[in-house]
Tab-separated table of C-alpha atoms in Angstrom:
chain	number	residue	atom	x	y	z
A	1029	MET	CA	32.370	135.468	72.212
A	1030	LYS	CA	33.457	136.635	68.753
A	1031	GLU	CA	30.202	135.216	67.380
A	1032	ASN	CA	28.237	137.016	70.135
A	1033	ILE	CA	29.824	140.332	69.227
A	1034	ILE	CA	29.124	139.786	65.545
A	1035	ARG	CA	25.502	138.788	66.120
A	1036	LYS	CA	24.761	141.726	68.403
A	1037	SER	CA	26.549	144.183	66.091
A	1038	ILE	CA	24.492	143.094	63.089
A	1039	GLU	CA	21.339	143.587	65.148
A	1040	LEU	CA	22.375	147.068	66.311
A	1041	PHE	CA	23.729	148.225	62.935
A	1042	ASP	CA	20.451	147.076	61.385
A	1043	GLU	CA	18.311	148.898	63.968
A	1044	LYS	CA	20.285	152.077	64.647
A	1045	GLY	CA	22.817	152.339	61.825
A	1046	PHE	CA	26.563	151.845	61.765
A	1047	ILE	CA	27.560	155.422	62.655
A	1048	GLU	CA	24.963	155.649	65.429
A	1049	THR	CA	26.102	152.402	67.097
A	1050	SER	CA	29.149	152.791	69.363
A	1051	ILE	CA	31.491	150.016	70.448
A	1052	GLN	CA	30.181	150.743	73.963
A	1053	ASP	CA	26.620	150.022	72.729
A	1054	ILE	CA	27.762	146.667	71.386
A	1055	VAL	CA	29.717	145.492	74.428
A	1056	GLY	CA	27.181	146.996	76.868
A	1057	ASN	CA	24.433	144.966	75.225
A	1058	ILE	CA	26.244	141.687	75.737
A	1059	GLY	CA	27.677	142.546	79.143
A	1060	VAL	CA	31.397	142.579	78.382
A	1061	THR	CA	34.051	145.299	78.309
A	1062	LYS	CA	35.573	147.198	75.412
A	1063	GLY	CA	38.756	145.200	76.020
A	1064	THR	CA	36.915	142.093	74.872
A	1065	PHE	CA	35.889	143.840	71.656
A	1066	TYR	CA	39.456	144.954	70.934
A	1067	TYR	CA	40.735	141.447	71.570
A	1068	TYR	CA	38.843	140.331	68.447
A	1069	PHE	CA	38.643	143.470	66.286
A	1070	ASN	CA	40.865	146.513	65.748
A	1071	SER	CA	37.928	148.831	65.018
A	1072	LYS	CA	34.208	148.976	64.293
A	1073	GLN	CA	35.058	149.292	60.633
A	1074	GLU	CA	37.104	146.081	60.696
A	1075	LEU	CA	34.174	144.348	62.355
A	1076	LEU	CA	31.867	145.494	59.534
A	1077	ARG	CA	34.388	144.258	56.984
A	1078	ASP	CA	34.894	140.901	58.716
A	1079	ILE	CA	31.151	140.283	59.033
A	1080	HIS	CA	30.795	140.629	55.311
A	1081	LEU	CA	34.028	138.909	54.280
A	1082	SER	CA	33.131	135.764	56.200
A	1083	TYR	CA	29.693	135.734	54.555
A	1084	LEU	CA	31.219	136.112	51.096
A	1085	GLN	CA	33.757	133.409	51.858
A	1086	GLU	CA	30.926	131.068	52.820
A	1087	LEU	CA	29.034	131.888	49.615
A	1088	LEU	CA	32.133	131.345	47.476
A	1089	GLY	CA	32.758	127.963	49.091
A	1090	GLU	CA	29.210	126.776	48.453
A	1091	GLN	CA	29.260	128.199	44.922
A	1092	GLN	CA	32.417	126.202	44.203
A	1093	ILE	CA	30.792	122.941	45.302
A	1094	ILE	CA	27.875	123.576	42.909
A	1095	LEU	CA	30.146	124.531	40.015
A	1096	GLU	CA	32.364	121.470	40.431
A	1097	ASP	CA	29.469	119.013	40.699
A	1098	LYS	CA	29.939	116.616	37.782
A	1099	ASP	CA	26.342	115.358	38.050
A	1100	LYS	CA	24.878	118.808	37.334
A	1101	ASN	CA	24.314	120.275	33.895
A	1102	TYR	CA	24.482	124.066	33.485
A	1103	ILE	CA	20.793	124.614	34.085
A	1104	ASP	CA	21.161	122.678	37.352
A	1105	LYS	CA	24.158	124.813	38.290
A	1106	LEU	CA	22.227	128.003	37.543
A	1107	TYR	CA	19.383	126.711	39.703
A	1108	GLY	CA	21.818	125.774	42.458
A	1109	ILE	CA	23.433	129.197	42.662
A	1110	ILE	CA	20.128	131.095	42.664
A	1111	TYR	CA	18.842	128.736	45.350
A	1112	LEU	CA	22.038	129.272	47.354
A	1113	LEU	CA	21.452	133.049	47.366
A	1114	ILE	CA	17.758	132.782	48.263
A	1115	LYS	CA	18.364	130.177	50.988
A	1116	LYS	CA	20.823	132.544	52.704
A	1117	ILE	CA	18.279	135.362	53.072
A	1118	LYS	CA	16.863	133.854	56.246
A	1119	SER	CA	20.213	133.631	58.049
A	1120	HIS	CA	22.135	136.446	56.362
A	1121	GLY	CA	19.528	138.983	55.229
A	1122	PRO	CA	20.413	141.732	57.748
A	1123	ASN	CA	24.119	141.132	57.136
A	1124	ALA	CA	23.785	141.764	53.396
A	1125	ARG	CA	21.443	144.742	53.806
A	1126	ILE	CA	23.741	146.434	56.327
A	1127	LEU	CA	26.791	146.081	54.131
A	1128	PHE	CA	24.979	147.588	51.189
A	1129	ARG	CA	23.773	150.549	53.218
A	1130	GLU	CA	26.935	151.174	55.215
A	1131	MET	CA	29.729	150.326	52.824
A	1132	ARG	CA	30.661	153.966	52.291
A	1133	HIS	CA	31.964	153.896	55.884
A	1134	LEU	CA	34.657	151.390	54.905
A	1135	ASN	CA	38.042	152.727	53.903
A	1136	GLN	CA	39.467	151.929	50.489
A	1137	SER	CA	41.498	148.917	51.586
A	1138	ASN	CA	38.580	147.277	53.428
A	1139	MET	CA	36.199	148.056	50.577
A	1140	ASP	CA	38.631	146.629	48.035
A	1141	GLN	CA	38.802	143.318	49.913
A	1142	ILE	CA	35.009	143.043	49.798
A	1143	LYS	CA	34.769	144.123	46.163
A	1144	LYS	CA	37.351	141.485	45.231
A	1145	LYS	CA	35.250	138.685	46.767
A	1146	ARG	CA	32.022	139.969	45.218
A	1147	LYS	CA	33.730	140.136	41.858
A	1148	GLU	CA	34.985	136.583	42.294
A	1149	PHE	CA	31.418	135.343	42.855
A	1150	ARG	CA	30.185	137.292	39.819
A	1151	ASN	CA	33.044	136.091	37.607
A	1152	ASN	CA	32.408	132.459	38.559
A	1153	PHE	CA	28.758	132.951	37.640
A	1154	GLN	CA	29.613	134.556	34.307
A	1155	LEU	CA	32.033	131.744	33.456
A	1156	MET	CA	29.285	129.211	34.186
A	1157	ILE	CA	26.963	131.043	31.782
A	1158	GLU	CA	29.677	131.096	29.108
A	1159	GLU	CA	30.372	127.374	29.498
A	1160	GLY	CA	26.623	126.714	29.327
A	1161	VAL	CA	26.534	128.623	26.030
A	1162	GLN	CA	29.495	126.611	24.703
A	1163	VAL	CA	27.838	123.267	25.406
A	1164	GLY	CA	24.585	124.529	23.883
A	1165	GLU	CA	22.419	124.751	27.017
A	1166	PHE	CA	22.103	128.536	26.912
A	1167	ASN	CA	21.495	130.949	24.045
A	1168	ASN	CA	24.549	132.643	22.639
A	1169	ASN	CA	22.836	135.872	21.630
A	1170	VAL	CA	23.308	137.723	24.899
A	1171	ARG	CA	26.289	139.346	26.592
A	1172	SER	CA	27.267	137.085	29.465
A	1173	ASP	CA	28.400	140.038	31.621
A	1174	ILE	CA	25.074	141.883	31.426
A	1175	LEU	CA	23.174	138.629	31.793
A	1176	THR	CA	25.137	137.838	34.951
A	1177	ILE	CA	24.339	141.243	36.452
A	1178	GLY	CA	20.673	140.951	35.432
A	1179	ILE	CA	20.204	137.508	36.962
A	1180	LEU	CA	22.116	138.327	40.143
A	1181	SER	CA	20.038	141.538	40.461
A	1182	ILE	CA	16.881	139.465	40.723
A	1183	ALA	CA	18.360	137.184	43.381
A	1184	ASN	CA	20.107	139.927	45.369
A	1185	ARG	CA	17.126	142.289	45.362
A	1186	SER	CA	15.155	139.518	47.075
A	1187	TYR	CA	17.115	140.302	50.246
A	1188	TYR	CA	14.971	143.442	50.542
A	1189	TRP	CA	11.489	142.032	50.160
A	1190	TYR	CA	11.391	138.252	50.427
A	1191	ASN	CA	10.319	136.570	53.662
A	1192	SER	CA	10.805	132.824	53.642
A	1193	ASP	CA	8.162	132.467	56.371
A	1194	GLY	CA	5.567	134.056	54.097
A	1195	GLU	CA	3.260	132.681	51.434
A	1196	ILE	CA	5.948	131.661	48.935
A	1197	GLY	CA	8.480	128.986	49.852
A	1198	GLU	CA	12.152	129.291	48.929
A	1199	LYS	CA	12.006	126.565	46.284
A	1200	GLU	CA	8.832	128.017	44.793
A	1201	LEU	CA	10.484	131.428	44.486
A	1202	VAL	CA	13.548	129.924	42.806
A	1203	ASP	CA	11.292	127.963	40.401
A	1204	LEU	CA	9.485	131.181	39.441
A	1205	TYR	CA	12.790	133.001	38.892
A	1206	LEU	CA	14.202	130.125	36.833
A	1207	GLU	CA	11.094	130.047	34.642
A	1208	LEU	CA	11.615	133.761	33.876
A	1209	ILE	CA	15.376	133.419	33.359
A	1210	LEU	CA	15.259	130.277	31.229
A	1211	ASN	CA	12.117	130.774	29.153
A	1212	GLY	CA	11.212	134.440	29.364
A	1213	ILE	CA	7.659	135.738	29.361
A	1214	LYS	CA	6.885	136.036	25.661
A	1215	ALA	CA	3.990	133.786	24.651
B	942	MET	CA	16.150	178.580	45.012
B	943	LYS	CA	14.167	175.497	45.999
B	944	GLU	CA	15.824	173.654	43.101
B	945	ASN	CA	19.240	174.888	44.268
B	946	ILE	CA	18.642	173.576	47.769
B	947	ILE	CA	17.471	170.239	46.407
B	948	ARG	CA	20.417	169.869	44.037
B	949	LYS	CA	23.019	170.724	46.675
B	950	SER	CA	21.346	168.488	49.282
B	951	ILE	CA	21.408	165.479	46.969
B	952	GLU	CA	25.090	166.117	46.344
B	953	LEU	CA	25.893	166.389	50.073
B	954	PHE	CA	23.704	163.479	51.168
B	955	ASP	CA	25.390	161.373	48.496
B	956	GLU	CA	28.913	162.393	49.569
B	957	LYS	CA	28.613	162.642	53.356
B	958	GLY	CA	25.370	160.888	54.255
B	959	PHE	CA	22.028	162.239	55.443
B	960	ILE	CA	22.781	162.237	59.189
B	961	GLU	CA	26.226	163.746	58.675
B	962	THR	CA	24.915	166.639	56.539
B	963	SER	CA	23.469	169.544	58.544
B	964	ILE	CA	21.050	172.160	57.270
B	965	GLN	CA	23.918	174.632	57.875
B	966	ASP	CA	26.115	172.578	55.502
B	967	ILE	CA	23.451	172.815	52.826
B	968	VAL	CA	22.732	176.544	53.088
B	969	GLY	CA	26.405	177.390	53.691
B	970	ASN	CA	27.319	175.670	50.447
B	971	ILE	CA	24.921	177.770	48.402
B	972	GLY	CA	25.489	180.989	50.305
B	973	VAL	CA	22.031	181.538	51.830
B	974	THR	CA	20.706	181.486	55.413
B	975	LYS	CA	18.818	178.814	57.313
B	976	GLY	CA	15.741	181.028	57.001
B	977	THR	CA	15.755	180.402	53.271
B	978	PHE	CA	15.817	176.655	53.892
B	979	TYR	CA	12.884	176.825	56.308
B	980	TYR	CA	10.907	178.925	53.848
B	981	TYR	CA	10.751	175.870	51.566
B	982	PHE	CA	11.034	172.893	53.957
B	983	ASN	CA	9.995	172.204	57.534
B	984	SER	CA	12.908	169.848	58.190
B	985	LYS	CA	15.757	167.927	56.608
B	986	GLN	CA	13.569	164.856	56.687
B	987	GLU	CA	10.820	166.592	54.726
B	988	LEU	CA	13.397	167.647	52.177
B	989	LEU	CA	14.491	164.008	51.769
B	990	ARG	CA	10.865	162.979	51.370
B	991	ASP	CA	10.075	165.734	48.872
B	992	ILE	CA	13.123	164.979	46.753
B	993	HIS	CA	11.939	161.450	46.344
B	994	LEU	CA	8.219	162.142	46.056
B	995	SER	CA	8.742	164.523	43.169
B	996	TYR	CA	10.906	161.945	41.403
B	997	LEU	CA	8.257	159.243	41.870
B	998	GLN	CA	5.558	161.628	40.679
B	999	GLU	CA	7.565	162.269	37.522
B	1000	LEU	CA	8.038	158.529	36.942
B	1001	LEU	CA	4.341	157.823	37.473
B	1002	GLY	CA	3.363	160.534	34.991
B	1003	GLU	CA	5.669	159.163	32.308
B	1004	GLN	CA	4.583	155.602	33.052
B	1005	GLN	CA	0.949	156.630	32.534
B	1006	ILE	CA	1.711	158.085	29.107
B	1007	ILE	CA	3.326	154.795	28.052
B	1008	LEU	CA	0.493	152.674	29.433
B	1009	GLU	CA	-2.221	154.738	27.732
B	1010	ASP	CA	-0.496	154.789	24.352
B	1011	LYS	CA	-2.944	153.101	21.980
B	1012	ASP	CA	-0.245	152.543	19.355
B	1013	LYS	CA	1.823	150.332	21.664
B	1014	ASN	CA	1.295	146.622	22.202
B	1015	TYR	CA	2.249	145.128	25.579
B	1016	ILE	CA	5.772	144.238	24.560
B	1017	ASP	CA	6.235	147.884	23.505
B	1018	LYS	CA	4.854	149.045	26.834
B	1019	LEU	CA	7.211	146.738	28.711
B	1020	TYR	CA	10.085	148.121	26.655
B	1021	GLY	CA	8.922	151.680	27.297
B	1022	ILE	CA	8.822	151.322	31.060
B	1023	ILE	CA	12.223	149.622	31.319
B	1024	TYR	CA	13.656	152.329	29.069
B	1025	LEU	CA	12.044	155.009	31.234
B	1026	LEU	CA	13.803	153.636	34.332
B	1027	ILE	CA	17.186	153.281	32.627
B	1028	LYS	CA	16.983	156.717	31.006
B	1029	LYS	CA	16.472	158.337	34.434
B	1030	ILE	CA	19.699	156.921	35.871
B	1031	LYS	CA	21.749	159.767	34.395
B	1032	SER	CA	19.638	162.540	35.922
B	1033	HIS	CA	18.248	160.803	39.013
B	1034	GLY	CA	20.813	158.129	39.954
B	1035	PRO	CA	22.064	159.801	43.169
B	1036	ASN	CA	18.485	160.682	44.156
B	1037	ALA	CA	17.374	157.040	44.000
B	1038	ARG	CA	20.504	155.690	45.683
B	1039	ILE	CA	20.236	158.180	48.565
B	1040	LEU	CA	16.614	157.347	49.254
B	1041	PHE	CA	17.352	153.658	49.365
B	1042	ARG	CA	20.238	154.130	51.774
B	1043	GLU	CA	18.661	156.770	54.002
B	1044	MET	CA	15.002	155.831	54.106
B	1045	ARG	CA	15.235	154.512	57.643
B	1046	HIS	CA	15.661	158.159	58.716
B	1047	LEU	CA	12.147	158.969	57.500
B	1048	ASN	CA	9.325	158.792	60.016
B	1049	GLN	CA	6.386	156.473	59.399
B	1050	SER	CA	4.161	159.074	57.764
B	1051	ASN	CA	6.846	160.260	55.335
B	1052	MET	CA	7.855	156.674	54.582
B	1053	ASP	CA	4.242	155.694	53.956
B	1054	GLN	CA	3.821	158.450	51.377
B	1055	ILE	CA	6.839	157.182	49.480
B	1056	LYS	CA	5.840	153.535	49.776
B	1057	LYS	CA	2.392	154.386	48.405
B	1058	LYS	CA	3.877	155.927	45.256
B	1059	ARG	CA	6.338	153.082	44.761
B	1060	LYS	CA	3.510	150.601	45.136
B	1061	GLU	CA	1.458	152.526	42.581
B	1062	PHE	CA	4.275	152.233	40.044
B	1063	ARG	CA	4.649	148.513	40.772
B	1064	ASN	CA	0.902	147.866	40.597
B	1065	ASN	CA	0.616	149.643	37.244
B	1066	PHE	CA	3.434	147.464	35.976
B	1067	GLN	CA	1.820	144.277	37.257
B	1068	LEU	CA	-1.515	145.198	35.671
B	1069	MET	CA	0.245	145.732	32.347
B	1070	ILE	CA	1.770	142.239	32.610
B	1071	GLU	CA	-1.649	140.750	33.418
B	1072	GLU	CA	-3.295	142.497	30.481
B	1073	GLY	CA	-0.446	141.303	28.252
B	1074	VAL	CA	-1.175	137.749	29.404
B	1075	GLN	CA	-4.890	138.190	28.699
B	1076	VAL	CA	-4.325	139.315	25.123
B	1077	GLY	CA	-1.844	136.462	24.614
B	1078	GLU	CA	1.384	138.467	24.331
B	1079	PHE	CA	2.881	137.075	27.544
B	1080	ASN	CA	2.948	133.563	29.003
B	1081	ASN	CA	0.349	132.800	31.607
B	1082	ASN	CA	2.437	130.329	33.594
B	1083	VAL	CA	4.079	132.822	35.931
B	1084	ARG	CA	2.864	134.819	38.919
B	1085	SER	CA	2.536	138.404	37.764
B	1086	ASP	CA	3.511	139.780	41.192
B	1087	ILE	CA	6.829	137.909	41.379
B	1088	LEU	CA	7.482	138.605	37.717
B	1089	THR	CA	6.948	142.314	38.329
B	1090	ILE	CA	9.404	142.333	41.234
B	1091	GLY	CA	11.925	140.298	39.240
B	1092	ILE	CA	11.827	142.567	36.207
B	1093	LEU	CA	11.890	145.784	38.235
B	1094	SER	CA	14.830	144.372	40.234
B	1095	ILE	CA	16.895	144.188	37.062
B	1096	ALA	CA	16.050	147.768	36.075
B	1097	ASN	CA	16.366	149.260	39.561
B	1098	ARG	CA	19.643	147.517	40.371
B	1099	SER	CA	21.106	149.239	37.309
B	1100	TYR	CA	21.100	152.488	39.334
B	1101	TYR	CA	24.085	151.051	41.232
B	1102	TRP	CA	26.356	149.985	38.430
B	1103	TYR	CA	25.302	151.375	35.052
B	1104	ASN	CA	27.033	154.401	33.584
B	1105	SER	CA	25.355	155.719	30.454
B	1106	ASP	CA	28.618	157.370	29.390
B	1107	GLY	CA	30.343	153.991	29.333
B	1108	GLU	CA	30.650	151.274	26.725
B	1109	ILE	CA	26.975	150.250	26.621
B	1110	GLY	CA	24.360	152.772	25.463
B	1111	GLU	CA	20.996	153.077	27.198
B	1112	LYS	CA	19.063	151.535	24.315
B	1113	GLU	CA	21.553	148.692	24.007
B	1114	LEU	CA	21.184	147.915	27.699
B	1115	VAL	CA	17.383	147.913	27.441
B	1116	ASP	CA	17.579	145.637	24.382
B	1117	LEU	CA	19.760	143.177	26.307
B	1118	TYR	CA	17.361	143.218	29.270
B	1119	LEU	CA	14.325	142.759	27.008
B	1120	GLU	CA	15.955	139.802	25.288
B	1121	LEU	CA	16.428	138.137	28.683
B	1122	ILE	CA	12.941	139.026	29.928
B	1123	LEU	CA	11.059	138.085	26.762
B	1124	ASN	CA	12.953	135.029	25.549
B	1125	GLY	CA	15.036	133.768	28.439
B	1126	ILE	CA	18.431	132.167	28.056
B	1127	LYS	CA	17.583	128.527	27.438
B	1128	ALA	CA	18.806	127.363	24.045
């Protein structure tokens, strides 16, 4: 039931907007009462927070597996994390887009919890870049913080335009991104 | 007066949201009547469209000057366009962020006008990349369309985190981005 509420909420928030979707809209659409909603969530805002926190938790878990993989060098790890983000577009695209659009409706405490997780993902990425520089896989002439933001911008922006059912497959897209990130475009 | 209305609207849309800001809020805040608003705009939606269209028109004009500059090679042109986008964050940051968040409130016709201008900017950029490949300044092993989206993602995402009054100056940021885009990070 919790999963039903979450799935329908994402759909409605995506279509109508967070403010414009009432708890009644959500429960009415899945044929249950408001009591059922309040059994799982204290408010619509907590639902929005939980949707995103569980997604971030999932991402952090999968990122950790990639980072701890002893068989991967740093280029492999970079590839793995970009692929992780692109692969999730299909299942979590609306989730990520809604959060980005509606996050100003979260109060400070809820927002801080999300920001903390996002920062954790970004910091892990930056540390990976720095370790890759130390072992000589990556250039040491760039700021790892700006590089991290730049690379994650490319992957995260894909949530707004990329369709994995279209002409370009997920792996092909990641290959194209990696070619840009690793080798640049200068002839 | 039109400029006053636009400036105050951007401020209110940014703070409260597009739906939550009424025309009365806008005119009340600058001490004029609704009649004044309707003298310049047919609706709140048209105002949102016009705010963004005029910004895109400005960007396209400045992009054209860079692209037609006979003294610039393609690397210079690439630099010029990224710098153009970063430089505008200070004056047009809220404008761009509001459009992105609120564009679902535009009807199809208004949305199409904006999409057309955005596409024009993107196409000009892609053509520049392709010409740069032809003259041998850029590598020819990447898809120019994906490359264009990737590079513009880095610049456009900066509207959400970069503060030109902070530690990193605009030119320094563009230099860091260009280093990534031109040479990549592989050692």
